Amino acid sequence: SQKIEQNSEALNIQEGKTATLTCNYTNYSPAYLQWYRQDPGRGPVFLLLIRENEKEKRKERLKVTFDTTLKQSLFHITASQPADSATYLCALGGDNYGQNFVFGPGTRLSVLP
Amino acid sequence: DTAVSQTPKYLVTQMGNDKSIKCEQNLGHDTMYWYKQDSKKFLKIMFSYNNKELIINETVPNRFSPKSPDKAHLNLHINSLELGDSAVYFCASSQGHDGETQYFGPGTRLLVL
Protein backbone atom coordinates (compact mmCIF):
# COMPACT_ATOMS: atom_id res chain seq x y z
CA SER A 1 0.00 0.00 0.00
CA GLN A 2 1.03 3.60 -0.46
CA LYS A 3 3.12 5.07 2.32
CA ILE A 4 4.25 8.63 2.90
CA GLU A 5 6.67 9.66 5.60
CA GLN A 6 7.84 13.08 6.68
CA ASN A 7 11.26 13.24 8.27
CA SER A 8 10.21 14.02 11.77
CA GLU A 9 7.13 14.79 13.73
CA ALA A 10 8.67 18.00 15.04
CA LEU A 11 11.59 20.18 14.02
CA ASN A 12 13.06 23.10 15.97
CA ILE A 13 15.38 25.61 14.33
CA GLN A 14 16.81 29.01 15.14
CA GLU A 15 15.44 32.12 13.47
CA GLY A 16 17.37 33.05 10.35
CA LYS A 17 18.45 29.49 9.58
CA THR A 18 17.18 27.35 6.72
CA ALA A 19 14.58 24.76 7.62
CA THR A 20 14.63 21.57 5.56
CA LEU A 21 11.68 19.21 5.67
CA THR A 22 11.65 15.82 4.00
CA CYS A 23 8.85 13.85 2.39
CA ASN A 24 9.51 10.23 1.37
CA TYR A 25 7.09 7.88 -0.28
CA THR A 26 6.88 4.24 -1.31
CA ASN A 27 4.58 2.15 -3.51
CA TYR A 28 3.46 5.21 -5.45
CA SER A 29 4.32 6.97 -8.69
CA PRO A 30 2.81 10.42 -8.21
CA ALA A 31 2.22 12.78 -11.07
CA TYR A 32 2.69 15.72 -8.75
CA LEU A 33 3.52 16.65 -5.20
CA GLN A 34 2.20 19.56 -3.17
CA TRP A 35 3.21 21.22 0.09
CA TYR A 36 0.70 22.75 2.46
CA ARG A 37 0.93 24.69 5.67
CA GLN A 38 -1.50 24.08 8.52
CA ASP A 39 -1.84 26.30 11.57
CA PRO A 40 -3.57 25.03 14.74
CA GLY A 41 -7.34 25.03 14.41
CA ARG A 42 -7.27 25.89 10.71
CA GLY A 43 -7.44 24.14 7.39
CA PRO A 44 -4.32 23.52 5.29
CA VAL A 45 -3.12 26.31 3.01
CA PHE A 46 -1.46 25.50 -0.32
CA LEU A 47 2.16 26.58 -0.74
CA LEU A 48 3.78 24.92 -3.74
CA LEU A 49 3.14 22.36 -6.46
CA ILE A 50 5.84 20.42 -8.27
CA ARG A 51 5.17 17.94 -11.06
CA GLU A 52 7.02 14.70 -11.78
CA ASN A 53 8.94 16.21 -14.69
CA GLU A 54 10.20 19.13 -12.60
CA LYS A 55 13.25 19.06 -10.37
CA GLU A 56 12.87 22.27 -8.42
CA LYS A 57 10.39 25.05 -7.74
CA ARG A 58 10.84 28.31 -5.88
CA LYS A 59 8.49 30.86 -4.39
CA GLU A 60 9.95 33.72 -2.38
CA ARG A 61 11.75 32.08 0.59
CA LEU A 62 10.41 28.63 -0.25
CA LYS A 63 12.08 25.99 -2.39
CA VAL A 64 10.93 22.47 -3.13
CA THR A 65 12.76 19.68 -4.92
CA PHE A 66 11.34 16.45 -6.29
CA ASP A 67 13.47 13.38 -6.94
CA THR A 68 11.34 10.60 -8.43
CA THR A 69 14.28 8.20 -8.35
CA LEU A 70 14.82 8.61 -4.63
CA LYS A 71 11.06 9.00 -4.16
CA GLN A 72 11.69 12.07 -2.09
CA SER A 73 10.83 15.74 -1.89
CA LEU A 74 12.72 18.33 0.10
CA PHE A 75 11.05 21.54 1.27
CA HIS A 76 13.28 24.43 2.28
CA ILE A 77 12.40 27.66 4.07
CA THR A 78 15.31 30.09 3.96
CA ALA A 79 15.83 32.91 6.46
CA SER A 80 13.20 31.32 8.68
CA GLN A 81 11.05 33.47 10.93
CA PRO A 82 8.95 32.67 14.01
CA ALA A 83 5.88 33.30 11.82
CA ASP A 84 6.90 30.25 9.78
CA SER A 85 6.11 28.03 12.77
CA ALA A 86 3.34 25.66 11.70
CA THR A 87 2.77 22.09 10.57
CA TYR A 88 3.85 21.41 7.00
CA LEU A 89 2.19 18.66 5.01
CA CYS A 90 3.29 17.07 1.78
CA ALA A 91 0.66 15.55 -0.48
CA LEU A 92 0.94 13.29 -3.51
CA GLY A 93 -1.49 12.97 -6.36
CA GLY A 94 -1.69 10.99 -9.53
CA ASP A 95 -5.23 10.22 -10.59
CA ASN A 96 -8.20 12.31 -11.46
CA TYR A 97 -10.53 13.78 -8.93
CA GLY A 98 -8.25 13.11 -5.98
CA GLN A 99 -8.99 9.44 -5.88
CA ASN A 100 -5.39 8.65 -5.02
CA PHE A 101 -4.55 11.96 -3.40
CA VAL A 102 -2.67 11.28 -0.17
CA PHE A 103 -1.34 13.54 2.57
CA GLY A 104 1.73 12.84 4.65
CA PRO A 105 1.56 12.96 8.46
CA GLY A 106 3.12 16.41 8.63
CA THR A 107 6.11 17.98 10.35
CA ARG A 108 5.54 20.53 13.09
CA LEU A 109 8.13 23.27 12.61
CA SER A 110 9.03 25.64 15.41
CA VAL A 111 11.27 28.61 14.61
CA LEU A 112 12.81 29.91 17.79
CA PRO A 113 13.63 33.63 18.12
CA ASP B 1 -15.46 36.98 1.83
CA THR B 2 -14.75 33.43 2.95
CA ALA B 3 -13.78 31.26 -0.01
CA VAL B 4 -14.75 27.89 1.48
CA SER B 5 -17.11 27.90 4.43
CA GLN B 6 -18.38 25.08 6.62
CA THR B 7 -21.18 24.87 9.16
CA PRO B 8 -21.26 24.12 11.94
CA LYS B 9 -17.80 24.80 13.30
CA TYR B 10 -18.37 22.53 16.28
CA LEU B 11 -20.72 19.57 16.54
CA VAL B 12 -21.22 17.54 19.70
CA THR B 13 -23.69 14.67 19.49
CA GLN B 14 -24.62 11.29 20.90
CA MET B 15 -23.65 7.97 19.41
CA GLY B 16 -26.29 6.67 17.03
CA ASN B 17 -27.52 10.07 15.88
CA ASP B 18 -27.58 11.31 12.28
CA LYS B 19 -25.92 14.63 11.49
CA SER B 20 -24.99 16.79 8.52
CA ILE B 21 -22.15 19.18 7.81
CA LYS B 22 -22.58 21.81 5.13
CA CYS B 23 -19.93 23.19 2.82
CA GLU B 24 -20.10 26.06 0.36
CA GLN B 25 -17.45 27.54 -1.93
CA ASN B 26 -17.75 30.87 -3.74
CA LEU B 27 -14.69 30.37 -5.94
CA GLY B 28 -16.55 28.97 -8.91
CA HIS B 29 -14.59 25.73 -8.65
CA ASP B 30 -15.63 22.51 -10.35
CA THR B 31 -14.30 20.03 -7.81
CA MET B 32 -15.03 19.69 -4.11
CA TYR B 33 -13.69 17.32 -1.48
CA TRP B 34 -14.29 16.05 2.03
CA TYR B 35 -11.38 15.12 4.28
CA LYS B 36 -11.17 13.62 7.77
CA GLN B 37 -8.36 14.58 10.14
CA ASP B 38 -8.17 12.26 13.11
CA SER B 39 -6.60 12.74 16.52
CA LYS B 40 -3.19 11.82 15.14
CA LYS B 41 -3.55 14.66 12.64
CA PHE B 42 -3.60 12.38 9.60
CA LEU B 43 -5.58 14.06 6.83
CA LYS B 44 -7.40 11.52 4.66
CA ILE B 45 -9.53 12.13 1.63
CA MET B 46 -13.05 10.75 1.89
CA PHE B 47 -14.79 11.95 -1.28
CA SER B 48 -14.27 14.13 -4.27
CA TYR B 49 -17.04 15.46 -6.46
CA ASN B 50 -16.65 16.96 -9.90
CA ASN B 51 -19.85 18.33 -11.39
CA LYS B 52 -22.09 15.31 -11.25
CA GLU B 53 -19.44 12.67 -10.77
CA LEU B 54 -18.79 11.39 -7.29
CA ILE B 55 -15.55 9.59 -6.51
CA ILE B 56 -15.75 7.56 -3.34
CA ASN B 57 -12.88 6.41 -1.19
CA GLU B 58 -13.66 2.77 -0.64
CA THR B 59 -12.38 2.81 2.92
CA VAL B 60 -15.15 5.21 3.97
CA PRO B 61 -18.12 3.49 5.64
CA ASN B 62 -21.38 3.80 3.76
CA ARG B 63 -22.82 5.61 6.78
CA PHE B 64 -21.14 8.64 5.22
CA SER B 65 -22.91 10.07 2.19
CA PRO B 66 -22.03 13.26 0.34
CA LYS B 67 -24.75 15.24 -1.35
CA SER B 68 -24.23 18.03 -3.85
CA PRO B 69 -27.31 20.14 -4.61
CA ASP B 70 -25.22 22.30 -6.96
CA LYS B 71 -21.63 22.95 -7.95
CA ALA B 72 -21.02 25.34 -5.07
CA HIS B 73 -22.18 23.01 -2.31
CA LEU B 74 -21.10 19.61 -1.06
CA ASN B 75 -22.73 18.49 2.14
CA LEU B 76 -21.76 15.50 4.24
CA HIS B 77 -24.39 13.35 5.92
CA ILE B 78 -23.41 10.88 8.58
CA ASN B 79 -25.82 8.22 9.80
CA SER B 80 -25.62 6.21 13.01
CA LEU B 81 -22.66 8.12 14.39
CA GLU B 82 -19.97 6.11 16.17
CA LEU B 83 -17.31 7.13 18.68
CA GLY B 84 -14.63 6.63 16.04
CA ASP B 85 -16.22 9.27 13.85
CA SER B 86 -14.93 11.96 16.21
CA ALA B 87 -12.49 14.04 14.18
CA VAL B 88 -12.14 17.29 12.31
CA TYR B 89 -13.80 17.25 8.90
CA PHE B 90 -12.50 19.59 6.22
CA CYS B 91 -14.16 20.58 3.01
CA ALA B 92 -12.01 21.77 0.11
CA SER B 93 -12.40 22.83 -3.49
CA SER B 94 -10.23 23.19 -6.58
CA GLN B 95 -10.73 24.46 -10.09
CA GLY B 96 -9.72 21.17 -11.65
CA HIS B 97 -8.47 17.86 -10.43
CA ASP B 98 -4.95 17.48 -11.76
CA GLY B 99 -2.75 19.04 -9.14
CA GLU B 100 -4.61 22.31 -8.91
CA THR B 101 -4.52 24.14 -5.62
CA GLN B 102 -7.04 22.94 -3.11
CA TYR B 103 -8.64 25.59 -0.92
CA PHE B 104 -9.69 24.30 2.47
CA GLY B 105 -12.49 25.35 4.75
CA PRO B 106 -11.95 26.05 8.45
CA GLY B 107 -13.03 22.57 9.51
CA THR B 108 -15.87 21.12 11.56
CA ARG B 109 -14.91 19.60 14.87
CA LEU B 110 -17.16 16.61 15.50
CA LEU B 111 -17.28 14.96 18.91
CA VAL B 112 -19.39 11.84 19.34
CA LEU B 113 -20.21 10.96 22.94
CSV table of C-alpha atoms in Angstrom, one decimal:
chain,number,residue,atom,x,y,z
A,1,SER,CA,0.0,0.0,0.0
A,2,GLN,CA,1.0,3.6,-0.5
A,3,LYS,CA,3.1,5.1,2.3
A,4,ILE,CA,4.2,8.6,2.9
A,5,GLU,CA,6.7,9.7,5.6
A,6,GLN,CA,7.8,13.1,6.7
A,7,ASN,CA,11.3,13.2,8.3
A,8,SER,CA,10.2,14.0,11.8
A,9,GLU,CA,7.1,14.8,13.7
A,10,ALA,CA,8.7,18.0,15.0
A,11,LEU,CA,11.6,20.2,14.0
A,12,ASN,CA,13.1,23.1,16.0
A,13,ILE,CA,15.4,25.6,14.3
A,14,GLN,CA,16.8,29.0,15.1
A,15,GLU,CA,15.4,32.1,13.5
A,16,GLY,CA,17.4,33.1,10.3
A,17,LYS,CA,18.4,29.5,9.6
A,18,THR,CA,17.2,27.3,6.7
A,19,ALA,CA,14.6,24.8,7.6
A,20,THR,CA,14.6,21.6,5.6
A,21,LEU,CA,11.7,19.2,5.7
A,22,THR,CA,11.6,15.8,4.0
A,23,CYS,CA,8.9,13.8,2.4
A,24,ASN,CA,9.5,10.2,1.4
A,25,TYR,CA,7.1,7.9,-0.3
A,26,THR,CA,6.9,4.2,-1.3
A,27,ASN,CA,4.6,2.2,-3.5
A,28,TYR,CA,3.5,5.2,-5.4
A,29,SER,CA,4.3,7.0,-8.7
A,30,PRO,CA,2.8,10.4,-8.2
A,31,ALA,CA,2.2,12.8,-11.1
A,32,TYR,CA,2.7,15.7,-8.8
A,33,LEU,CA,3.5,16.7,-5.2
A,34,GLN,CA,2.2,19.6,-3.2
A,35,TRP,CA,3.2,21.2,0.1
A,36,TYR,CA,0.7,22.7,2.5
A,37,ARG,CA,0.9,24.7,5.7
A,38,GLN,CA,-1.5,24.1,8.5
A,39,ASP,CA,-1.8,26.3,11.6
A,40,PRO,CA,-3.6,25.0,14.7
A,41,GLY,CA,-7.3,25.0,14.4
A,42,ARG,CA,-7.3,25.9,10.7
A,43,GLY,CA,-7.4,24.1,7.4
A,44,PRO,CA,-4.3,23.5,5.3
A,45,VAL,CA,-3.1,26.3,3.0
A,46,PHE,CA,-1.5,25.5,-0.3
A,47,LEU,CA,2.2,26.6,-0.7
A,48,LEU,CA,3.8,24.9,-3.7
A,49,LEU,CA,3.1,22.4,-6.5
A,50,ILE,CA,5.8,20.4,-8.3
A,51,ARG,CA,5.2,17.9,-11.1
A,52,GLU,CA,7.0,14.7,-11.8
A,53,ASN,CA,8.9,16.2,-14.7
A,54,GLU,CA,10.2,19.1,-12.6
A,55,LYS,CA,13.2,19.1,-10.4
A,56,GLU,CA,12.9,22.3,-8.4
A,57,LYS,CA,10.4,25.1,-7.7
A,58,ARG,CA,10.8,28.3,-5.9
A,59,LYS,CA,8.5,30.9,-4.4
A,60,GLU,CA,9.9,33.7,-2.4
A,61,ARG,CA,11.8,32.1,0.6
A,62,LEU,CA,10.4,28.6,-0.3
A,63,LYS,CA,12.1,26.0,-2.4
A,64,VAL,CA,10.9,22.5,-3.1
A,65,THR,CA,12.8,19.7,-4.9
A,66,PHE,CA,11.3,16.5,-6.3
A,67,ASP,CA,13.5,13.4,-6.9
A,68,THR,CA,11.3,10.6,-8.4
A,69,THR,CA,14.3,8.2,-8.4
A,70,LEU,CA,14.8,8.6,-4.6
A,71,LYS,CA,11.1,9.0,-4.2
A,72,GLN,CA,11.7,12.1,-2.1
A,73,SER,CA,10.8,15.7,-1.9
A,74,LEU,CA,12.7,18.3,0.1
A,75,PHE,CA,11.0,21.5,1.3
A,76,HIS,CA,13.3,24.4,2.3
A,77,ILE,CA,12.4,27.7,4.1
A,78,THR,CA,15.3,30.1,4.0
A,79,ALA,CA,15.8,32.9,6.5
A,80,SER,CA,13.2,31.3,8.7
A,81,GLN,CA,11.0,33.5,10.9
A,82,PRO,CA,8.9,32.7,14.0
A,83,ALA,CA,5.9,33.3,11.8
A,84,ASP,CA,6.9,30.3,9.8
A,85,SER,CA,6.1,28.0,12.8
A,86,ALA,CA,3.3,25.7,11.7
A,87,THR,CA,2.8,22.1,10.6
A,88,TYR,CA,3.8,21.4,7.0
A,89,LEU,CA,2.2,18.7,5.0
A,90,CYS,CA,3.3,17.1,1.8
A,91,ALA,CA,0.7,15.6,-0.5
A,92,LEU,CA,0.9,13.3,-3.5
A,93,GLY,CA,-1.5,13.0,-6.4
A,94,GLY,CA,-1.7,11.0,-9.5
A,95,ASP,CA,-5.2,10.2,-10.6
A,96,ASN,CA,-8.2,12.3,-11.5
A,97,TYR,CA,-10.5,13.8,-8.9
A,98,GLY,CA,-8.3,13.1,-6.0
A,99,GLN,CA,-9.0,9.4,-5.9
A,100,ASN,CA,-5.4,8.7,-5.0
A,101,PHE,CA,-4.5,12.0,-3.4
A,102,VAL,CA,-2.7,11.3,-0.2
A,103,PHE,CA,-1.3,13.5,2.6
A,104,GLY,CA,1.7,12.8,4.6
A,105,PRO,CA,1.6,13.0,8.5
A,106,GLY,CA,3.1,16.4,8.6
A,107,THR,CA,6.1,18.0,10.3
A,108,ARG,CA,5.5,20.5,13.1
A,109,LEU,CA,8.1,23.3,12.6
A,110,SER,CA,9.0,25.6,15.4
A,111,VAL,CA,11.3,28.6,14.6
A,112,LEU,CA,12.8,29.9,17.8
A,113,PRO,CA,13.6,33.6,18.1
B,1,ASP,CA,-15.5,37.0,1.8
B,2,THR,CA,-14.8,33.4,2.9
B,3,ALA,CA,-13.8,31.3,0.0
B,4,VAL,CA,-14.8,27.9,1.5
B,5,SER,CA,-17.1,27.9,4.4
B,6,GLN,CA,-18.4,25.1,6.6
B,7,THR,CA,-21.2,24.9,9.2
B,8,PRO,CA,-21.3,24.1,11.9
B,9,LYS,CA,-17.8,24.8,13.3
B,10,TYR,CA,-18.4,22.5,16.3
B,11,LEU,CA,-20.7,19.6,16.5
B,12,VAL,CA,-21.2,17.5,19.7
B,13,THR,CA,-23.7,14.7,19.5
B,14,GLN,CA,-24.6,11.3,20.9
B,15,MET,CA,-23.6,8.0,19.4
B,16,GLY,CA,-26.3,6.7,17.0
B,17,ASN,CA,-27.5,10.1,15.9
B,18,ASP,CA,-27.6,11.3,12.3
B,19,LYS,CA,-25.9,14.6,11.5
B,20,SER,CA,-25.0,16.8,8.5
B,21,ILE,CA,-22.1,19.2,7.8
B,22,LYS,CA,-22.6,21.8,5.1
B,23,CYS,CA,-19.9,23.2,2.8
B,24,GLU,CA,-20.1,26.1,0.4
B,25,GLN,CA,-17.5,27.5,-1.9
B,26,ASN,CA,-17.7,30.9,-3.7
B,27,LEU,CA,-14.7,30.4,-5.9
B,28,GLY,CA,-16.5,29.0,-8.9
B,29,HIS,CA,-14.6,25.7,-8.6
B,30,ASP,CA,-15.6,22.5,-10.4
B,31,THR,CA,-14.3,20.0,-7.8
B,32,MET,CA,-15.0,19.7,-4.1
B,33,TYR,CA,-13.7,17.3,-1.5
B,34,TRP,CA,-14.3,16.1,2.0
B,35,TYR,CA,-11.4,15.1,4.3
B,36,LYS,CA,-11.2,13.6,7.8
B,37,GLN,CA,-8.4,14.6,10.1
B,38,ASP,CA,-8.2,12.3,13.1
B,39,SER,CA,-6.6,12.7,16.5
B,40,LYS,CA,-3.2,11.8,15.1
B,41,LYS,CA,-3.6,14.7,12.6
B,42,PHE,CA,-3.6,12.4,9.6
B,43,LEU,CA,-5.6,14.1,6.8
B,44,LYS,CA,-7.4,11.5,4.7
B,45,ILE,CA,-9.5,12.1,1.6
B,46,MET,CA,-13.0,10.8,1.9
B,47,PHE,CA,-14.8,11.9,-1.3
B,48,SER,CA,-14.3,14.1,-4.3
B,49,TYR,CA,-17.0,15.5,-6.5
B,50,ASN,CA,-16.6,17.0,-9.9
B,51,ASN,CA,-19.9,18.3,-11.4
B,52,LYS,CA,-22.1,15.3,-11.2
B,53,GLU,CA,-19.4,12.7,-10.8
B,54,LEU,CA,-18.8,11.4,-7.3
B,55,ILE,CA,-15.5,9.6,-6.5
B,56,ILE,CA,-15.8,7.6,-3.3
B,57,ASN,CA,-12.9,6.4,-1.2
B,58,GLU,CA,-13.7,2.8,-0.6
B,59,THR,CA,-12.4,2.8,2.9
B,60,VAL,CA,-15.1,5.2,4.0
B,61,PRO,CA,-18.1,3.5,5.6
B,62,ASN,CA,-21.4,3.8,3.8
B,63,ARG,CA,-22.8,5.6,6.8
B,64,PHE,CA,-21.1,8.6,5.2
B,65,SER,CA,-22.9,10.1,2.2
B,66,PRO,CA,-22.0,13.3,0.3
B,67,LYS,CA,-24.8,15.2,-1.4
B,68,SER,CA,-24.2,18.0,-3.9
B,69,PRO,CA,-27.3,20.1,-4.6
B,70,ASP,CA,-25.2,22.3,-7.0
B,71,LYS,CA,-21.6,22.9,-8.0
B,72,ALA,CA,-21.0,25.3,-5.1
B,73,HIS,CA,-22.2,23.0,-2.3
B,74,LEU,CA,-21.1,19.6,-1.1
B,75,ASN,CA,-22.7,18.5,2.1
B,76,LEU,CA,-21.8,15.5,4.2
B,77,HIS,CA,-24.4,13.3,5.9
B,78,ILE,CA,-23.4,10.9,8.6
B,79,ASN,CA,-25.8,8.2,9.8
B,80,SER,CA,-25.6,6.2,13.0
B,81,LEU,CA,-22.7,8.1,14.4
B,82,GLU,CA,-20.0,6.1,16.2
B,83,LEU,CA,-17.3,7.1,18.7
B,84,GLY,CA,-14.6,6.6,16.0
B,85,ASP,CA,-16.2,9.3,13.9
B,86,SER,CA,-14.9,12.0,16.2
B,87,ALA,CA,-12.5,14.0,14.2
B,88,VAL,CA,-12.1,17.3,12.3
B,89,TYR,CA,-13.8,17.2,8.9
B,90,PHE,CA,-12.5,19.6,6.2
B,91,CYS,CA,-14.2,20.6,3.0
B,92,ALA,CA,-12.0,21.8,0.1
B,93,SER,CA,-12.4,22.8,-3.5
B,94,SER,CA,-10.2,23.2,-6.6
B,95,GLN,CA,-10.7,24.5,-10.1
B,96,GLY,CA,-9.7,21.2,-11.7
B,97,HIS,CA,-8.5,17.9,-10.4
B,98,ASP,CA,-5.0,17.5,-11.8
B,99,GLY,CA,-2.8,19.0,-9.1
B,100,GLU,CA,-4.6,22.3,-8.9
B,101,THR,CA,-4.5,24.1,-5.6
B,102,GLN,CA,-7.0,22.9,-3.1
B,103,TYR,CA,-8.6,25.6,-0.9
B,104,PHE,CA,-9.7,24.3,2.5
B,105,GLY,CA,-12.5,25.4,4.7
B,106,PRO,CA,-12.0,26.0,8.4
B,107,GLY,CA,-13.0,22.6,9.5
B,108,THR,CA,-15.9,21.1,11.6
B,109,ARG,CA,-14.9,19.6,14.9
B,110,LEU,CA,-17.2,16.6,15.5
B,111,LEU,CA,-17.3,15.0,18.9
B,112,VAL,CA,-19.4,11.8,19.3
B,113,LEU,CA,-20.2,11.0,22.9
